[in-house]
């Protein structure tokens, strides 16, 4: 059985992430969505627990997909889960440079692992968790940006956190 991991911060999960996970689930017998507890590049807005909840609600019905948090090296998590493939979504050249480096380093650390890139569908190629947060902070509509299963919960949580985000932005 080939097991693939789909890693990311998922802060929060977007329609772009979901599309990649659904496509990976068609390609591999088992897919584990690996949620970085404390991503190195950015401090998450939502707690790991909330990010896991959002993903679990969004992926209901995908029987070969599981969701788990991890801290530390992705390759160690992959090894522990007996995964041999890392799935990454590619939106633009900016994604490519970073993802290219990560694929090389992960291969160096764990030569048995392969990184597979799935090209973002054009309708999601502009979409990131950061753009979702930007829209939400200013009260914009999140339809078609986040999975509809989490739309209401995410909007309420965003409203609550937008006040603190906005005051933090004003302070900068
Ligand atoms: P973000 O860049 O949205 O903060 P993550 O760090 O959680 O996302 O990214 C997890 C993975 O999902 C990465 O491989 C990233 O390239 C991919 N991804 C994120 N958004 C999209 C999208 N809109 N379409 C395709 N892949 C995406």
XYZ file of N, CA and C and ligand atoms in Angstrom:
543
model
N 0.854 -1.205 0.000
C 0.000 0.000 0.000
C 0.886 1.250 0.000
N 0.625 2.166 -0.935
C 1.404 3.412 -0.959
C 0.701 4.474 -0.118
N 1.465 4.994 0.845
C 0.918 6.033 1.727
C 1.583 7.365 1.367
N 0.753 8.404 1.197
C 1.273 9.737 0.870
C 0.946 10.704 1.998
N 1.852 11.651 2.246
C 1.522 12.722 3.203
C 1.361 14.035 2.445
N 0.386 14.821 2.877
C 0.139 16.165 2.313
C 0.441 17.164 3.427
N 1.633 17.738 3.468
C 1.963 18.610 4.595
C 1.616 20.080 4.364
N 1.457 20.813 5.453
C 1.214 22.254 5.343
C 0.831 22.813 6.687
N 0.580 24.134 6.700
C 0.140 24.724 7.968
C -1.396 24.785 8.034
N -2.059 24.870 6.902
C -3.523 24.818 6.839
C -4.147 25.805 7.837
N -3.772 27.062 7.705
C -4.160 28.079 8.704
C -5.023 29.174 8.098
N -6.250 28.897 7.681
C -6.981 27.639 7.737
C -6.913 26.911 6.391
N -7.530 25.696 6.353
C -7.649 24.956 5.092
C -8.449 25.799 4.092
N -7.997 25.794 2.835
C -8.693 26.543 1.782
C -9.227 25.555 0.735
N -9.971 26.073 -0.229
C -10.444 25.227 -1.333
C -9.273 24.708 -2.165
N -8.186 25.488 -2.196
C -6.980 25.062 -2.928
C -6.356 23.833 -2.274
N -6.250 23.862 -0.930
C -5.728 22.687 -0.209
C -6.638 21.483 -0.456
N -7.954 21.709 -0.306
C -8.898 20.588 -0.423
C -8.788 19.939 -1.800
N -8.649 20.772 -2.824
C -8.541 20.248 -4.185
C -7.311 19.325 -4.310
N -6.189 19.741 -3.734
C -4.964 18.921 -3.802
C -5.175 17.607 -3.038
N -5.804 17.683 -1.872
C -6.011 16.476 -1.049
C -6.946 15.489 -1.758
N -8.026 16.019 -2.350
C -8.972 15.152 -3.078
C -8.271 14.461 -4.249
N -7.451 15.227 -4.965
C -6.735 14.638 -6.117
C -5.724 13.594 -5.639
N -5.033 13.869 -4.518
C -4.057 12.900 -3.973
C -4.774 11.620 -3.551
N -5.975 11.779 -3.002
C -6.731 10.612 -2.517
C -7.160 9.700 -3.668
N -7.226 10.272 -4.897
C -7.547 9.445 -6.071
C -6.307 8.696 -6.549
N -5.137 9.210 -6.198
C -3.879 8.637 -6.713
C -3.259 7.605 -5.776
N -3.496 7.757 -4.460
C -2.826 6.885 -3.497
C -3.847 6.190 -2.604
N -3.419 4.989 -2.108
C -4.370 4.208 -1.299
C -4.686 4.888 0.027
N -3.646 5.553 0.589
C -3.899 6.266 1.844
C -3.195 7.614 1.813
N -3.884 8.648 2.281
C -3.311 9.997 2.328
C -3.425 10.514 3.761
N -2.303 11.004 4.283
C -2.326 11.598 5.627
C -2.028 13.084 5.481
N -2.975 13.907 5.881
C -2.766 15.351 5.850
C -1.987 15.697 7.115
N -0.771 16.215 6.934
C 0.139 16.450 8.059
C 0.165 17.944 8.381
N -0.346 18.289 9.551
C -0.504 19.700 9.906
C 0.645 20.126 10.820
N 1.452 21.069 10.329
C 2.613 21.519 11.107
C 2.137 22.292 12.335
N 2.534 21.804 13.506
C 2.078 22.449 14.744
C 2.599 23.887 14.812
N 3.891 24.058 14.596
C 4.452 25.418 14.621
C 5.324 25.605 13.389
N 4.691 26.005 12.264
C 5.440 26.164 11.017
C 6.588 27.155 11.181
N 7.737 26.857 10.536
C 8.921 27.698 10.749
C 8.780 29.074 10.090
N 7.987 29.152 8.980
C 7.953 30.417 8.230
C 6.974 31.437 8.783
N 5.946 30.966 9.530
C 4.919 31.912 9.969
C 4.233 31.412 11.234
N 3.869 32.346 12.123
C 3.137 31.960 13.335
C 1.680 31.783 12.949
N 1.069 30.625 13.251
C -0.323 30.414 12.822
C -1.326 31.274 13.596
N -2.421 31.617 12.927
C -3.508 32.358 13.581
C -4.350 31.395 14.410
N -4.646 30.221 13.832
C -5.496 29.241 14.517
C -4.643 28.197 15.230
N -5.130 27.727 16.400
C -4.418 26.684 17.149
C -4.397 25.398 16.318
N -3.482 24.508 16.663
C -3.417 23.226 15.947
C -4.766 22.507 16.048
N -5.359 22.551 17.233
C -6.638 21.864 17.450
C -7.714 22.374 16.484
N -7.780 23.707 16.317
C -8.795 24.280 15.411
C -8.486 23.914 13.963
N -7.197 23.976 13.594
C -6.834 23.646 12.204
C -7.180 22.187 11.891
N -6.965 21.285 12.879
C -7.315 19.869 12.679
C -8.831 19.708 12.549
N -9.570 20.440 13.401
C -11.043 20.354 13.350
C -11.572 20.817 12.000
N -11.044 21.959 11.516
C -11.472 22.492 10.217
C -11.212 21.461 9.119
N -10.035 20.839 9.169
C -9.698 19.855 8.130
C -10.616 18.641 8.230
N -10.798 18.137 9.454
C -11.648 16.945 9.612
C -13.055 17.207 9.083
N -13.623 18.388 9.391
C -14.977 18.689 8.895
C -14.968 18.823 7.375
N -13.912 19.393 6.825
C -13.870 19.641 5.379
C -13.663 18.371 4.565
N -13.092 17.331 5.207
C -12.703 16.137 4.444
C -13.594 14.938 4.742
N -14.727 15.196 5.437
C -15.665 14.104 5.750
C -16.056 13.381 4.460
N -16.058 12.056 4.509
C -16.482 11.310 3.323
C -15.313 10.841 2.475
N -14.129 11.380 2.718
C -12.944 10.884 1.994
C -12.346 9.766 2.856
N -12.747 8.529 2.551
C -12.459 7.433 3.477
C -10.989 7.060 3.596
N -10.199 7.345 2.559
C -8.779 6.974 2.641
C -7.891 8.145 3.086
N -8.519 9.185 3.646
C -7.745 10.358 4.089
C -7.828 10.501 5.605
N -6.666 10.689 6.241
C -6.610 10.959 7.679
C -5.908 12.284 7.908
N -6.074 12.834 9.110
C -5.486 14.126 9.434
C -4.705 13.981 10.743
N -3.489 14.502 10.792
C -2.697 14.402 12.032
C -1.782 15.609 12.151
N -1.502 16.021 13.388
C -0.563 17.115 13.623
C 0.846 16.548 13.734
N 1.837 17.387 13.429
C 3.220 16.963 13.667
C 4.081 18.159 14.037
N 5.158 17.851 14.743
C 6.114 18.887 15.111
C 7.486 18.329 14.776
N 8.369 19.143 14.306
C 9.703 18.632 13.967
C 9.809 18.362 12.483
N 10.694 17.437 12.128
C 10.970 17.189 10.702
C 9.851 16.392 10.043
N 9.435 16.878 8.861
C 8.390 16.176 8.113
C 8.835 14.746 7.772
N 10.101 14.572 7.406
C 10.536 13.226 6.993
C 10.449 12.231 8.153
N 10.652 12.709 9.377
C 10.524 11.806 10.539
C 9.065 11.382 10.707
N 8.166 12.346 10.491
C 6.732 12.036 10.555
C 6.379 11.035 9.458
N 6.889 11.273 8.249
C 6.598 10.379 7.117
C 7.104 8.968 7.407
N 8.328 8.881 7.934
C 8.911 7.570 8.276
C 8.026 6.845 9.277
N 7.625 7.565 10.334
C 6.815 6.954 11.399
C 5.483 6.448 10.837
N 4.971 7.137 9.812
C 3.677 6.742 9.238
C 3.838 5.780 8.062
N 5.105 5.401 7.779
C 5.421 4.500 6.650
C 4.992 5.086 5.301
N 5.077 6.411 5.204
C 4.721 7.076 3.932
C 5.945 7.127 3.027
N 5.724 6.956 1.716
C 6.849 7.000 0.778
C 6.716 8.174 -0.193
N 5.654 8.942 -0.073
C 5.424 10.065 -0.997
C 5.013 11.311 -0.212
N 5.579 12.450 -0.625
C 5.132 13.752 -0.102
C 4.428 14.450 -1.258
N 3.188 14.884 -1.037
C 2.440 15.600 -2.080
C 2.465 17.086 -1.775
N 2.830 17.895 -2.768
C 2.789 19.345 -2.590
C 2.021 19.974 -3.751
N 1.315 21.049 -3.450
C 0.624 21.785 -4.517
C 1.538 22.898 -5.001
N 1.514 23.152 -6.295
C 2.346 24.234 -6.850
C 1.459 25.279 -7.489
N 1.553 26.528 -6.985
C 0.742 27.588 -7.565
C 1.528 28.403 -8.585
N 2.701 28.871 -8.225
C 3.415 29.791 -9.118
C 4.902 29.607 -8.925
N 5.676 30.408 -9.646
C 7.134 30.291 -9.532
C 7.589 30.537 -8.098
N 6.891 31.399 -7.385
C 7.290 31.689 -6.000
C 7.191 30.425 -5.140
N 6.144 29.603 -5.347
C 6.032 28.326 -4.642
C 7.176 27.418 -5.053
N 7.493 27.452 -6.362
C 8.431 26.487 -6.909
C 9.804 26.571 -6.249
N 10.317 27.784 -6.089
C 11.672 27.937 -5.560
C 11.779 27.329 -4.161
N 10.831 27.645 -3.313
C 10.846 27.123 -1.942
C 10.625 25.608 -1.938
N 9.632 25.169 -2.699
C 9.298 23.736 -2.709
C 10.433 22.899 -3.309
N 11.139 23.464 -4.291
C 12.275 22.782 -4.904
C 13.345 22.517 -3.835
N 13.649 23.537 -3.029
C 14.634 23.382 -1.955
C 14.179 22.339 -0.939
N 12.891 22.402 -0.562
C 12.369 21.456 0.445
C 12.442 20.016 -0.071
N 12.119 19.838 -1.371
C 12.152 18.487 -1.949
C 13.581 17.940 -1.917
N 14.563 18.808 -2.231
C 15.968 18.360 -2.228
C 16.415 17.985 -0.825
N 16.069 18.821 0.133
C 16.533 18.574 1.503
C 15.844 17.334 2.080
N 14.556 17.185 1.774
C 13.847 15.998 2.285
C 14.417 14.719 1.679
N 14.814 14.799 0.413
C 15.415 13.626 -0.223
C 16.769 13.308 0.417
N 17.518 14.364 0.761
C 18.825 14.154 1.402
C 18.628 13.482 2.768
N 17.621 13.946 3.509
C 17.391 13.413 4.853
C 16.798 12.006 4.827
N 16.045 11.703 3.757
C 15.325 10.424 3.693
C 15.213 10.021 2.217
N 16.276 9.383 1.681
C 16.322 9.119 0.229
C 15.174 8.260 -0.295
N 14.506 7.516 0.584
C 13.410 6.656 0.106
C 12.144 7.453 -0.218
N 12.105 8.727 0.176
C 10.861 9.493 -0.027
C 10.905 10.224 -1.375
N 9.757 10.253 -2.058
C 9.630 11.010 -3.312
C 8.677 12.179 -3.086
N 9.019 13.356 -3.619
C 8.073 14.480 -3.566
C 7.359 14.560 -4.910
N 6.038 14.605 -4.868
C 5.226 14.693 -6.088
C 4.497 16.035 -6.064
N 4.638 16.798 -7.159
C 3.985 18.108 -7.234
C 2.717 18.032 -8.072
N 1.633 18.566 -7.529
C 0.389 18.676 -8.298
C 0.187 20.158 -8.615
N -0.046 20.446 -9.874
C -0.206 21.841 -10.300
C -1.593 22.343 -9.888
N -1.615 23.524 -9.269
C -2.885 24.106 -8.801
C -3.839 24.293 -9.976
N -5.109 24.003 -9.755
C -6.124 24.311 -10.764
C -6.182 25.835 -10.921
N -6.385 26.311 -12.162
C -6.362 27.766 -12.370
C -7.283 28.529 -11.407
N -8.476 27.938 -11.093
C -9.398 28.709 -10.248
C -8.901 28.864 -8.811
N -7.914 28.063 -8.415
C -7.376 28.181 -7.051
C -5.947 28.703 -7.042
N -5.417 29.053 -8.199
C -3.988 29.358 -8.250
C -3.649 30.672 -7.541
N -4.667 31.483 -7.234
C -4.432 32.748 -6.518
C -4.642 32.584 -5.026
N -5.111 31.393 -4.627
C -5.649 31.233 -3.273
C -4.609 30.722 -2.285
N -4.501 31.397 -1.144
C -3.628 30.918 -0.063
C -4.328 31.208 1.259
N -3.851 30.582 2.328
C -4.425 30.864 3.647
C -4.246 32.352 3.973
N -3.125 32.928 3.543
C -2.889 34.357 3.841
C -3.910 35.237 3.140
N -4.263 34.906 1.867
C -5.259 35.751 1.185
C -6.624 35.589 1.855
N -6.939 34.373 2.315
C -8.218 34.155 3.014
C -8.264 35.032 4.270
N -7.154 35.064 5.012
C -7.119 35.857 6.249
C -7.259 37.344 5.936
N -6.607 37.764 4.858
C -6.662 39.176 4.449
C -8.109 39.575 4.121
N -8.809 38.713 3.353
C -10.207 38.990 2.989
C -11.071 39.026 4.252
N -10.844 38.036 5.153
C -11.693 37.905 6.336
C -11.513 39.075 7.297
N -10.287 39.540 7.438
C -10.016 40.637 8.377
C -10.839 41.868 8.013
N -11.054 42.075 6.706
C -11.818 43.249 6.280
C -13.277 42.909 5.965
N -13.729 41.764 6.503
C -15.146 41.428 6.422
C -15.595 40.924 5.056
N -14.671 40.518 4.196
C -15.052 40.032 2.858
C -15.686 38.645 2.921
N -16.335 38.285 1.810
C -17.058 37.012 1.750
C -16.070 35.868 1.468
N -16.212 34.783 2.251
C -15.274 33.658 2.101
C -15.819 32.528 1.227
N -17.002 32.741 0.617
C -17.580 31.718 -0.277
C -16.565 31.340 -1.351
N -16.458 30.043 -1.635
C -15.538 29.513 -2.658
C -14.058 29.652 -2.298
N -13.772 30.244 -1.145
C -12.358 30.355 -0.730
C -12.014 29.277 0.294
N -12.970 29.011 1.224
C -12.769 27.914 2.187
C -13.881 26.890 1.975
N -13.644 25.597 2.330
C -14.689 24.587 2.132
C -15.982 24.987 2.849
N -17.118 24.708 2.203
C -18.381 25.214 2.773
C -18.685 24.599 4.139
N -18.120 23.421 4.424
C -18.361 22.784 5.728
C -17.839 23.639 6.887
N -16.864 24.513 6.624
C -16.295 25.309 7.727
C -16.590 26.800 7.583
N -17.378 27.122 6.556
C -17.595 28.535 6.226
C -18.108 29.340 7.427
N -19.156 28.834 8.090
C -19.775 29.607 9.177
C -18.821 29.691 10.370
N -18.283 28.511 10.769
C -17.377 28.502 11.928
C -16.163 29.389 11.684
N -15.586 29.272 10.487
C -14.377 30.047 10.190
C -14.705 31.536 10.188
N -15.862 31.901 9.613
C -16.207 33.326 9.539
C -16.356 33.913 10.941
N -17.011 33.139 11.853
C -17.210 33.646 13.215
C -15.854 33.809 13.919
N -15.015 32.785 13.770
C -13.700 32.856 14.424
C -12.867 33.992 13.856
N -13.006 34.205 12.531
C -12.260 35.295 11.910
C -12.723 36.637 12.450
N -14.060 36.764 12.580
C -14.586 38.028 13.091
C -13.996 38.323 14.458
N -13.962 37.262 15.306
C -13.436 37.443 16.656
C -11.955 37.823 16.614
N -11.204 37.134 15.737
C -9.761 37.390 15.749
C -9.383 38.619 14.925
N -10.312 39.094 14.058
C -9.948 40.211 13.177
C -9.674 41.479 13.977
N -10.369 41.626 15.114
C -10.141 42.828 15.916
C -8.700 42.859 16.414
N -8.234 41.676 16.919
C -6.862 41.663 17.428
C -5.861 41.775 16.281
N -6.204 41.158 15.111
C -5.285 41.262 13.960
C -5.165 42.705 13.499
N -6.351 43.371 13.407
C -6.348 44.744 12.904
C -5.581 45.669 13.844
N -5.771 45.448 15.167
C -5.039 46.347 16.060
C -3.545 46.045 16.011
N -3.188 44.766 15.769
C -1.754 44.441 15.640
C -1.187 45.118 14.395
N -1.994 45.110 13.285
C -1.520 45.749 12.040
C -1.337 47.252 12.238
N -2.287 47.859 13.013
C -2.192 49.306 13.229
C -0.937 49.658 14.026
N -0.588 48.751 14.952
C 0.582 49.003 15.792
C 1.891 48.918 15.013
N 1.875 48.198 13.868
C 3.146 47.991 13.129
C 3.619 49.257 12.412
P -0.496 28.437 2.386
O 0.603 28.736 1.394
O -1.871 28.613 1.836
O -0.273 29.039 3.734
P 0.337 25.815 3.353
O 1.661 26.216 3.865
O -0.626 25.262 4.328
O -0.465 26.907 2.573
O 0.532 24.852 2.112
C 0.373 23.478 2.125
C 0.506 22.943 0.722
O -0.646 23.291 -0.037
C 1.694 23.479 -0.065
O 2.180 22.434 -0.861
C 1.090 24.557 -0.928
O 1.832 24.774 -2.105
C -0.254 23.917 -1.242
N -1.266 24.904 -1.569
C -1.667 25.937 -0.823
N -2.646 26.621 -1.460
C -2.847 26.000 -2.649
C -3.702 26.239 -3.777
N -4.523 27.273 -3.807
N -3.644 25.375 -4.813
C -2.784 24.344 -4.797
N -1.937 24.068 -3.782
C -1.968 24.877 -2.726
